[in-house]
Amino acid sequence: MNAHIGPAHETDIGQLLSLNNRYSAAGLTIVRTPDFAANHLADYRVLRDGQGGIIGCVALDEYSPSVAELISLAVDEDLHGSGYGRQLIAAAIDLARARGYTDLFAVSYSDELFLSAGFSRVPLDTYPEKIVRYAKDKTEIAVGEKHCFAIRLRPDSASS
């Protein structure tokens, strides 16, 4: 399949939310609203098929000028195991580096995926900012205990 990753556009919001929210009932992603997507559009990277349809997505959520969370990672169910998840993670890492973040973390059930992408498993309390958000937004806690993964970035080094 001829797929490529690039920035999201305003006209993508419906497809983006459909893909991301498809996994929310199972607790794999948090429901994103049209307002959230519109306000974070520049933070998304999307994987497009040959016809321009969205078959994968990922986004960054800033906590501070040096720390961001990788969020909303989703790939069309028919394409699981294709390597697109790792490609989307790499795109998020590139975006995080370009923005100068030194730490990128993710909270997920996908241990093997994040470990294979260069992340290390760390205690959630490594990021007290996330715990504060959990306390404010109970929907994240309700999906169950996910694991926390982190990668230390050097913004001045290009990804290989």
Tab-separated table of N, CA and C in Angstrom:
chain	number	residue	atom	x	y	z
A	1	MET	N	0.849	-1.186	0.000
A	1	MET	CA	0.000	0.000	0.000
A	1	MET	C	0.886	1.238	0.000
A	2	ASN	N	0.484	2.193	-0.801
A	2	ASN	CA	1.201	3.458	-0.898
A	2	ASN	C	0.664	4.408	0.174
A	3	ALA	N	1.273	4.403	1.349
A	3	ALA	CA	0.818	5.246	2.461
A	3	ALA	C	1.919	6.232	2.824
A	4	HIS	N	1.502	7.402	3.289
A	4	HIS	CA	2.481	8.400	3.715
A	4	HIS	C	1.951	9.171	4.925
A	5	ILE	N	2.881	9.690	5.712
A	5	ILE	CA	2.548	10.433	6.928
A	5	ILE	C	2.783	11.909	6.699
A	6	GLY	N	1.846	12.714	7.169
A	6	GLY	CA	1.973	14.158	7.048
A	6	GLY	C	1.094	14.851	8.072
A	7	PRO	N	1.066	16.170	8.025
A	7	PRO	CA	0.247	16.926	8.973
A	7	PRO	C	-1.245	16.735	8.698
A	8	ALA	N	-2.035	16.950	9.721
A	8	ALA	CA	-3.493	16.900	9.591
A	8	ALA	C	-4.000	18.264	9.138
A	9	HIS	N	-5.139	18.253	8.467
A	9	HIS	CA	-5.781	19.473	7.998
A	9	HIS	C	-7.181	19.559	8.576
A	10	GLU	N	-7.737	20.736	8.570
A	10	GLU	CA	-9.072	20.949	9.129
A	10	GLU	C	-10.108	20.005	8.513
A	11	THR	N	-9.972	19.735	7.236
A	11	THR	CA	-10.920	18.847	6.563
A	11	THR	C	-10.770	17.386	7.003
A	12	ASP	N	-9.716	17.064	7.759
A	12	ASP	CA	-9.468	15.699	8.235
A	12	ASP	C	-10.131	15.399	9.570
A	13	ILE	N	-10.654	16.392	10.247
A	13	ILE	CA	-11.113	16.214	11.630
A	13	ILE	C	-12.112	15.060	11.761
A	14	GLY	N	-13.080	14.969	10.891
A	14	GLY	CA	-14.064	13.891	10.979
A	14	GLY	C	-13.430	12.509	10.898
A	15	GLN	N	-12.569	12.292	9.903
A	15	GLN	CA	-11.888	10.999	9.751
A	15	GLN	C	-10.966	10.716	10.928
A	16	LEU	N	-10.273	11.753	11.373
A	16	LEU	CA	-9.342	11.627	12.492
A	16	LEU	C	-10.071	11.160	13.749
A	17	LEU	N	-11.187	11.810	14.054
A	17	LEU	CA	-11.953	11.452	15.243
A	17	LEU	C	-12.587	10.075	15.101
A	18	SER	N	-13.049	9.748	13.920
A	18	SER	CA	-13.645	8.435	13.696
A	18	SER	C	-12.631	7.338	13.989
A	19	LEU	N	-11.417	7.498	13.508
A	19	LEU	CA	-10.379	6.500	13.745
A	19	LEU	C	-9.990	6.459	15.218
A	20	ASN	N	-9.684	7.612	15.798
A	20	ASN	CA	-9.266	7.648	17.198
A	20	ASN	C	-10.359	7.104	18.112
A	21	ASN	N	-11.576	7.551	17.933
A	21	ASN	CA	-12.656	7.195	18.857
A	21	ASN	C	-13.174	5.775	18.656
A	22	ARG	N	-12.817	5.150	17.548
A	22	ARG	CA	-13.193	3.752	17.306
A	22	ARG	C	-12.660	2.838	18.416
A	23	TYR	N	-11.546	3.221	19.028
A	23	TYR	CA	-10.901	2.388	20.043
A	23	TYR	C	-11.225	2.817	21.473
A	24	SER	N	-12.042	3.847	21.630
A	24	SER	CA	-12.328	4.363	22.975
A	24	SER	C	-13.224	3.434	23.785
A	25	ALA	N	-14.175	2.749	23.155
A	25	ALA	CA	-15.070	1.853	23.890
A	25	ALA	C	-14.283	0.730	24.569
A	26	ALA	N	-13.181	0.311	23.956
A	26	ALA	CA	-12.342	-0.733	24.535
A	26	ALA	C	-11.334	-0.164	25.531
A	27	GLY	N	-11.345	1.159	25.718
A	27	GLY	CA	-10.422	1.777	26.662
A	27	GLY	C	-9.021	1.967	26.130
A	28	LEU	N	-8.834	1.821	24.831
A	28	LEU	CA	-7.500	1.954	24.254
A	28	LEU	C	-7.140	3.394	23.933
A	29	THR	N	-8.151	4.210	23.671
A	29	THR	CA	-7.931	5.640	23.446
A	29	THR	C	-8.995	6.420	24.209
A	30	ILE	N	-8.712	7.670	24.433
A	30	ILE	CA	-9.671	8.563	25.090
A	30	ILE	C	-10.492	9.238	24.002
A	31	VAL	N	-11.767	9.401	24.245
A	31	VAL	CA	-12.632	10.062	23.269
A	31	VAL	C	-12.122	11.482	23.045
A	32	ARG	N	-11.946	11.809	21.786
A	32	ARG	CA	-11.543	13.163	21.404
A	32	ARG	C	-12.747	13.843	20.751
A	33	THR	N	-12.913	15.105	21.039
A	33	THR	CA	-14.032	15.881	20.514
A	33	THR	C	-13.571	16.698	19.301
A	34	PRO	N	-14.522	17.178	18.514
A	34	PRO	CA	-14.138	18.058	17.404
A	34	PRO	C	-13.362	19.291	17.887
A	35	ASP	N	-13.750	19.849	19.038
A	35	ASP	CA	-13.020	21.007	19.578
A	35	ASP	C	-11.583	20.636	19.919
A	36	PHE	N	-11.390	19.470	20.555
A	36	PHE	CA	-10.032	19.035	20.894
A	36	PHE	C	-9.202	18.919	19.624
A	37	ALA	N	-9.734	18.221	18.628
A	37	ALA	CA	-8.985	18.021	17.381
A	37	ALA	C	-8.673	19.352	16.698
A	38	ALA	N	-9.644	20.236	16.655
A	38	ALA	CA	-9.424	21.537	16.014
A	38	ALA	C	-8.355	22.341	16.754
A	39	ASN	N	-8.391	22.306	18.070
A	39	ASN	CA	-7.416	23.060	18.868
A	39	ASN	C	-6.021	22.441	18.844
A	40	HIS	N	-5.908	21.152	18.490
A	40	HIS	CA	-4.621	20.448	18.472
A	40	HIS	C	-4.218	20.009	17.065
A	41	LEU	N	-4.848	20.559	16.052
A	41	LEU	CA	-4.618	20.107	14.689
A	41	LEU	C	-3.133	20.102	14.306
A	42	ALA	N	-2.416	21.121	14.710
A	42	ALA	CA	-0.982	21.192	14.382
A	42	ALA	C	-0.164	20.139	15.117
A	43	ASP	N	-0.752	19.533	16.148
A	43	ASP	CA	-0.055	18.514	16.943
A	43	ASP	C	-0.235	17.109	16.381
A	44	TYR	N	-1.125	16.946	15.403
A	44	TYR	CA	-1.406	15.635	14.816
A	44	TYR	C	-0.536	15.356	13.603
A	45	ARG	N	-0.224	14.080	13.431
A	45	ARG	CA	0.332	13.553	12.193
A	45	ARG	C	-0.600	12.430	11.784
A	46	VAL	N	-0.910	12.357	10.498
A	46	VAL	CA	-1.826	11.344	10.003
A	46	VAL	C	-1.147	10.486	8.941
A	47	LEU	N	-1.562	9.239	8.905
A	47	LEU	CA	-1.118	8.292	7.895
A	47	LEU	C	-2.236	8.197	6.868
A	48	ARG	N	-1.900	8.528	5.631
A	48	ARG	CA	-2.897	8.538	4.551
A	48	ARG	C	-2.655	7.369	3.603
A	49	ASP	N	-3.765	6.809	3.133
A	49	ASP	CA	-3.663	5.779	2.101
A	49	ASP	C	-3.466	6.460	0.747
A	50	GLY	N	-3.381	5.682	-0.305
A	50	GLY	CA	-3.132	6.218	-1.643
A	50	GLY	C	-4.199	7.167	-2.152
A	51	GLN	N	-5.419	7.080	-1.584
A	51	GLN	CA	-6.505	7.978	-1.990
A	51	GLN	C	-6.645	9.184	-1.062
A	52	GLY	N	-5.756	9.309	-0.078
A	52	GLY	CA	-5.800	10.443	0.843
A	52	GLY	C	-6.621	10.211	2.092
A	53	GLY	N	-7.236	9.022	2.217
A	53	GLY	CA	-8.001	8.707	3.428
A	53	GLY	C	-7.080	8.473	4.611
A	54	ILE	N	-7.554	8.748	5.801
A	54	ILE	CA	-6.738	8.588	7.006
A	54	ILE	C	-6.870	7.171	7.530
A	55	ILE	N	-5.723	6.483	7.634
A	55	ILE	CA	-5.693	5.113	8.133
A	55	ILE	C	-4.890	4.987	9.422
A	56	GLY	N	-4.355	6.112	9.909
A	56	GLY	CA	-3.616	6.121	11.164
A	56	GLY	C	-3.414	7.548	11.640
A	57	CYS	N	-3.219	7.687	12.941
A	57	CYS	CA	-2.977	9.023	13.486
A	57	CYS	C	-2.175	8.934	14.779
A	58	VAL	N	-1.590	10.052	15.138
A	58	VAL	CA	-0.865	10.224	16.387
A	58	VAL	C	-0.802	11.725	16.654
A	59	ALA	N	-0.657	12.100	17.923
A	59	ALA	CA	-0.564	13.527	18.253
A	59	ALA	C	0.364	13.724	19.444
A	60	LEU	N	0.757	14.965	19.624
A	60	LEU	CA	1.525	15.368	20.806
A	60	LEU	C	0.644	16.257	21.671
A	61	ASP	N	0.847	16.161	22.971
A	61	ASP	CA	0.162	17.024	23.928
A	61	ASP	C	1.234	17.602	24.846
A	62	GLU	N	1.425	18.912	24.780
A	62	GLU	CA	2.492	19.567	25.547
A	62	GLU	C	2.125	19.705	27.012
A	63	TYR	N	3.104	19.396	27.870
A	63	TYR	CA	2.963	19.606	29.311
A	63	TYR	C	3.806	20.780	29.766
A	64	SER	N	4.941	20.973	29.118
A	64	SER	CA	5.834	22.090	29.417
A	64	SER	C	6.703	22.290	28.180
A	65	PRO	N	7.510	23.338	28.157
A	65	PRO	CA	8.364	23.532	26.978
A	65	PRO	C	9.342	22.380	26.723
A	66	SER	N	9.551	21.502	27.712
A	66	SER	CA	10.484	20.395	27.510
A	66	SER	C	9.820	19.017	27.509
A	67	VAL	N	8.558	18.928	27.892
A	67	VAL	CA	7.900	17.619	28.030
A	67	VAL	C	6.590	17.578	27.251
A	68	ALA	N	6.431	16.500	26.469
A	68	ALA	CA	5.180	16.274	25.743
A	68	ALA	C	4.786	14.807	25.888
A	69	GLU	N	3.485	14.572	25.725
A	69	GLU	CA	2.965	13.206	25.737
A	69	GLU	C	2.558	12.830	24.322
A	70	LEU	N	2.870	11.615	23.920
A	70	LEU	CA	2.402	11.054	22.666
A	70	LEU	C	0.998	10.515	22.938
A	71	ILE	N	0.004	11.014	22.218
A	71	ILE	CA	-1.392	10.638	22.446
A	71	ILE	C	-2.061	10.224	21.138
A	72	SER	N	-3.243	9.671	21.263
A	72	SER	CA	-4.122	9.395	20.120
A	72	SER	C	-3.487	8.540	19.031
A	73	LEU	N	-2.641	7.598	19.437
A	73	LEU	CA	-2.045	6.683	18.459
A	73	LEU	C	-3.101	5.657	18.060
A	74	ALA	N	-3.425	5.619	16.777
A	74	ALA	CA	-4.412	4.664	16.275
A	74	ALA	C	-4.101	4.326	14.825
A	75	VAL	N	-4.256	3.051	14.500
A	75	VAL	CA	-4.089	2.571	13.134
A	75	VAL	C	-5.319	1.735	12.811
A	76	ASP	N	-5.825	1.872	11.600
A	76	ASP	CA	-6.975	1.090	11.165
A	76	ASP	C	-6.757	-0.383	11.516
A	77	GLU	N	-7.779	-0.981	12.088
A	77	GLU	CA	-7.680	-2.352	12.601
A	77	GLU	C	-7.182	-3.350	11.549
A	78	ASP	N	-7.574	-3.183	10.301
A	78	ASP	CA	-7.144	-4.088	9.237
A	78	ASP	C	-5.652	-3.991	8.952
A	79	LEU	N	-5.006	-2.958	9.460
A	79	LEU	CA	-3.587	-2.738	9.180
A	79	LEU	C	-2.697	-2.965	10.399
A	80	HIS	N	-3.278	-3.459	11.499
A	80	HIS	CA	-2.455	-3.757	12.676
A	80	HIS	C	-1.377	-4.768	12.291
A	81	GLY	N	-0.181	-4.580	12.823
A	81	GLY	CA	0.930	-5.476	12.525
A	81	GLY	C	1.688	-5.120	11.256
A	82	SER	N	1.314	-4.028	10.614
A	82	SER	CA	1.939	-3.625	9.352
A	82	SER	C	3.172	-2.743	9.532
A	83	GLY	N	3.442	-2.327	10.763
A	83	GLY	CA	4.561	-1.415	11.010
A	83	GLY	C	4.162	0.047	11.000
A	84	TYR	N	2.899	0.330	10.688
A	84	TYR	CA	2.455	1.721	10.638
A	84	TYR	C	2.450	2.380	12.010
A	85	GLY	N	2.179	1.635	13.061
A	85	GLY	CA	2.227	2.204	14.410
A	85	GLY	C	3.612	2.742	14.733
A	86	ARG	N	4.651	1.954	14.404
A	86	ARG	CA	6.020	2.402	14.640
A	86	ARG	C	6.351	3.627	13.801
A	87	GLN	N	5.843	3.655	12.551
A	87	GLN	CA	6.085	4.817	11.695
A	87	GLN	C	5.424	6.065	12.266
A	88	LEU	N	4.233	5.924	12.799
A	88	LEU	CA	3.555	7.074	13.409
A	88	LEU	C	4.291	7.532	14.666
A	89	ILE	N	4.780	6.583	15.458
A	89	ILE	CA	5.572	6.951	16.639
A	89	ILE	C	6.821	7.708	16.207
A	90	ALA	N	7.486	7.234	15.154
A	90	ALA	CA	8.683	7.930	14.648
A	90	ALA	C	8.334	9.343	14.193
A	91	ALA	N	7.177	9.514	13.563
A	91	ALA	CA	6.750	10.857	13.132
A	91	ALA	C	6.504	11.753	14.342
A	92	ALA	N	5.931	11.191	15.399
A	92	ALA	CA	5.703	11.974	16.624
A	92	ALA	C	7.037	12.355	17.269
A	93	ILE	N	7.985	11.442	17.258
A	93	ILE	CA	9.321	11.737	17.806
A	93	ILE	C	9.972	12.849	16.998
A	94	ASP	N	9.880	12.779	15.683
A	94	ASP	CA	10.453	13.836	14.831
A	94	ASP	C	9.819	15.188	15.137
A	95	LEU	N	8.500	15.211	15.283
A	95	LEU	CA	7.810	16.462	15.600
A	95	LEU	C	8.235	16.983	16.978
A	96	ALA	N	8.353	16.084	17.943
A	96	ALA	CA	8.778	16.480	19.295
A	96	ALA	C	10.196	17.063	19.265
A	97	ARG	N	11.073	16.434	18.518
A	97	ARG	CA	12.445	16.958	18.388
A	97	ARG	C	12.440	18.329	17.729
A	98	ALA	N	11.666	18.465	16.667
A	98	ALA	CA	11.607	19.741	15.950
A	98	ALA	C	11.095	20.865	16.847
A	99	ARG	N	10.234	20.518	17.787
A	99	ARG	CA	9.692	21.521	18.707
A	99	ARG	C	10.577	21.740	19.926
A	100	GLY	N	11.650	20.970	20.048
A	100	GLY	CA	12.608	21.189	21.124
A	100	GLY	C	12.298	20.481	22.433
A	101	TYR	N	11.362	19.541	22.445
A	101	TYR	CA	11.094	18.793	23.678
A	101	TYR	C	12.287	17.890	23.976
A	102	THR	N	12.587	17.728	25.248
A	102	THR	CA	13.657	16.813	25.632
A	102	THR	C	13.114	15.487	26.138
A	103	ASP	N	11.864	15.460	26.549
A	103	ASP	CA	11.236	14.226	27.022
A	103	ASP	C	9.902	14.028	26.326
A	104	LEU	N	9.690	12.808	25.858
A	104	LEU	CA	8.420	12.412	25.271
A	104	LEU	C	7.979	11.155	25.995
A	105	PHE	N	6.733	11.148	26.451
A	105	PHE	CA	6.241	9.948	27.124
A	105	PHE	C	4.892	9.555	26.558
A	106	ALA	N	4.506	8.317	26.838
A	106	ALA	CA	3.225	7.786	26.396
A	106	ALA	C	2.688	6.882	27.491
A	107	VAL	N	1.386	6.822	27.610
A	107	VAL	CA	0.728	5.918	28.539
A	107	VAL	C	-0.115	4.992	27.678
A	108	SER	N	0.195	3.691	27.730
A	108	SER	CA	-0.397	2.764	26.769
A	108	SER	C	-0.386	1.338	27.294
A	109	TYR	N	-1.195	0.499	26.665
A	109	TYR	CA	-1.143	-0.946	26.885
A	109	TYR	C	-0.161	-1.620	25.927
A	110	SER	N	0.343	-0.906	24.949
A	110	SER	CA	1.141	-1.482	23.862
A	110	SER	C	2.618	-1.547	24.211
A	111	ASP	N	2.933	-2.362	25.205
A	111	ASP	CA	4.305	-2.460	25.684
A	111	ASP	C	5.296	-2.764	24.564
A	112	GLU	N	5.061	-3.821	23.811
A	112	GLU	CA	6.017	-4.234	22.779
A	112	GLU	C	6.228	-3.151	21.733
A	113	LEU	N	5.165	-2.494	21.343
A	113	LEU	CA	5.264	-1.451	20.323
A	113	LEU	C	6.175	-0.313	20.795
A	114	PHE	N	5.937	0.193	21.994
A	114	PHE	CA	6.744	1.326	22.469
A	114	PHE	C	8.175	0.910	22.775
A	115	LEU	N	8.367	-0.271	23.323
A	115	LEU	CA	9.730	-0.738	23.584
A	115	LEU	C	10.491	-0.913	22.279
A	116	SER	N	9.832	-1.422	21.241
A	116	SER	CA	10.502	-1.604	19.945
A	116	SER	C	10.785	-0.269	19.256
A	117	ALA	N	10.094	0.794	19.683
A	117	ALA	CA	10.304	2.124	19.090
A	117	ALA	C	11.341	2.944	19.874
A	118	GLY	N	12.024	2.315	20.831
A	118	GLY	CA	13.099	2.997	21.554
A	118	GLY	C	12.708	3.602	22.880
A	119	PHE	N	11.461	3.431	23.306
A	119	PHE	CA	11.015	3.929	24.602
A	119	PHE	C	11.418	2.936	25.690
A	120	SER	N	11.494	3.417	26.898
A	120	SER	CA	11.733	2.576	28.072
A	120	SER	C	10.524	2.662	28.981
A	121	ARG	N	10.245	1.598	29.674
A	121	ARG	CA	9.141	1.626	30.631
A	121	ARG	C	9.615	2.367	31.877
A	122	VAL	N	8.819	3.329	32.325
A	122	VAL	CA	9.164	4.132	33.499
A	122	VAL	C	7.936	4.204	34.415
A	123	PRO	N	8.152	4.494	35.691
A	123	PRO	CA	6.996	4.680	36.572
A	123	PRO	C	6.207	5.924	36.162
A	124	LEU	N	4.891	5.849	36.268
A	124	LEU	CA	4.051	6.986	35.907
A	124	LEU	C	4.415	8.229	36.711
A	125	ASP	N	4.837	8.039	37.957
A	125	ASP	CA	5.155	9.215	38.777
A	125	ASP	C	6.414	9.939	38.310
A	126	THR	N	7.063	9.435	37.255
A	126	THR	CA	8.144	10.180	36.601
A	126	THR	C	7.585	11.481	36.028
A	127	TYR	N	6.283	11.449	35.708
A	127	TYR	CA	5.601	12.601	35.117
A	127	TYR	C	4.440	13.027	36.018
A	128	PRO	N	4.756	13.756	37.089
A	128	PRO	CA	3.697	14.175	38.015
A	128	PRO	C	2.620	15.021	37.326
A	129	GLU	N	3.001	15.670	36.210
A	129	GLU	CA	2.026	16.463	35.459
A	129	GLU	C	0.887	15.576	34.960
A	130	LYS	N	1.222	14.352	34.572
A	130	LYS	CA	0.207	13.421	34.081
A	130	LYS	C	-0.699	12.981	35.224
A	131	ILE	N	-0.126	12.752	36.371
A	131	ILE	CA	-0.930	12.353	37.535
A	131	ILE	C	-1.922	13.456	37.889
A	132	VAL	N	-1.492	14.703	37.790
A	132	VAL	CA	-2.397	15.828	38.044
A	132	VAL	C	-3.549	15.795	37.040
A	133	ARG	N	-3.249	15.534	35.767
A	133	ARG	CA	-4.320	15.450	34.765
A	133	ARG	C	-5.239	14.272	35.037
A	134	TYR	N	-4.680	13.149	35.460
A	134	TYR	CA	-5.515	12.004	35.826
A	134	TYR	C	-6.493	12.386	36.935
A	135	ALA	N	-5.991	13.156	37.890
A	135	ALA	CA	-6.851	13.560	39.012
A	135	ALA	C	-7.993	14.456	38.537
A	136	LYS	N	-7.739	15.269	37.506
A	136	LYS	CA	-8.763	16.176	36.980
A	136	LYS	C	-9.709	15.478	36.010
A	137	ASP	N	-9.191	14.542	35.246
A	137	ASP	CA	-9.985	13.882	34.206
A	137	ASP	C	-10.075	12.398	34.512
A	138	LYS	N	-11.130	12.003	35.178
A	138	LYS	CA	-11.301	10.622	35.620
A	138	LYS	C	-11.469	9.638	34.460
A	139	THR	N	-11.762	10.104	33.247
A	139	THR	CA	-11.949	9.181	32.132
A	139	THR	C	-10.664	8.417	31.828
A	140	GLU	N	-9.524	9.034	32.042
A	140	GLU	CA	-8.270	8.341	31.777
A	140	GLU	C	-8.031	7.225	32.787
A	141	ILE	N	-8.409	7.437	34.031
A	141	ILE	CA	-8.224	6.417	35.057
A	141	ILE	C	-9.199	5.266	34.835
A	142	ALA	N	-10.391	5.583	34.381
A	142	ALA	CA	-11.447	4.586	34.242
A	142	ALA	C	-11.095	3.476	33.255
A	143	VAL	N	-10.202	3.721	32.309
A	143	VAL	CA	-9.885	2.697	31.322
A	143	VAL	C	-8.935	1.643	31.872
A	144	GLY	N	-8.405	1.810	33.053
A	144	GLY	CA	-7.536	0.808	33.651
A	144	GLY	C	-6.090	1.243	33.677
A	145	GLU	N	-5.282	0.430	34.312
A	145	GLU	CA	-3.878	0.788	34.478
A	145	GLU	C	-3.095	0.520	33.201
A	146	LYS	N	-2.664	1.563	32.602
A	146	LYS	CA	-1.795	1.453	31.438
A	146	LYS	C	-0.366	1.590	31.940
A	147	HIS	N	0.581	1.349	31.073
A	147	HIS	CA	1.981	1.492	31.435
A	147	HIS	C	2.524	2.790	30.850
A	148	CYS	N	3.532	3.320	31.503
A	148	CYS	CA	4.140	4.573	31.056
A	148	CYS	C	5.472	4.257	30.381
A	149	PHE	N	5.687	4.885	29.238
A	149	PHE	CA	6.908	4.717	28.458
A	149	PHE	C	7.479	6.090	28.168
A	150	ALA	N	8.801	6.175	28.122
A	150	ALA	CA	9.438	7.470	27.881
A	150	ALA	C	10.652	7.304	26.991
A	151	ILE	N	10.948	8.367	26.281
A	151	ILE	CA	12.162	8.424	25.478
A	151	ILE	C	12.761	9.812	25.686
A	152	ARG	N	14.042	9.846	25.896
A	152	ARG	CA	14.763	11.107	26.057
A	152	ARG	C	15.197	11.569	24.680
A	153	LEU	N	14.858	12.779	24.339
A	153	LEU	CA	15.173	13.317	23.009
A	153	LEU	C	16.282	14.345	23.101
A	154	ARG	N	17.060	14.400	22.068
A	154	ARG	CA	18.045	15.475	21.916
A	154	ARG	C	17.584	16.260	20.708
A	155	PRO	N	16.959	17.417	20.929
A	155	PRO	CA	16.386	18.175	19.804
A	155	PRO	C	17.358	18.503	18.706
A	156	ASP	N	18.652	18.560	19.049
A	156	ASP	CA	19.644	18.951	18.052
A	156	ASP	C	20.071	17.779	17.178
A	157	SER	N	19.599	16.562	17.472
A	157	SER	CA	19.997	15.420	16.647
A	157	SER	C	18.833	14.984	15.764
A	158	ALA	N	19.113	14.781	14.519
A	158	ALA	CA	18.076	14.329	13.591
A	158	ALA	C	17.852	12.841	13.797
A	159	SER	N	16.638	12.408	13.546
A	159	SER	CA	16.370	10.978	13.673
A	159	SER	C	17.007	10.252	12.499
A	160	SER	N	17.416	9.020	12.740
A	160	SER	CA	18.083	8.281	11.681
A	160	SER	C	17.146	7.351	10.975
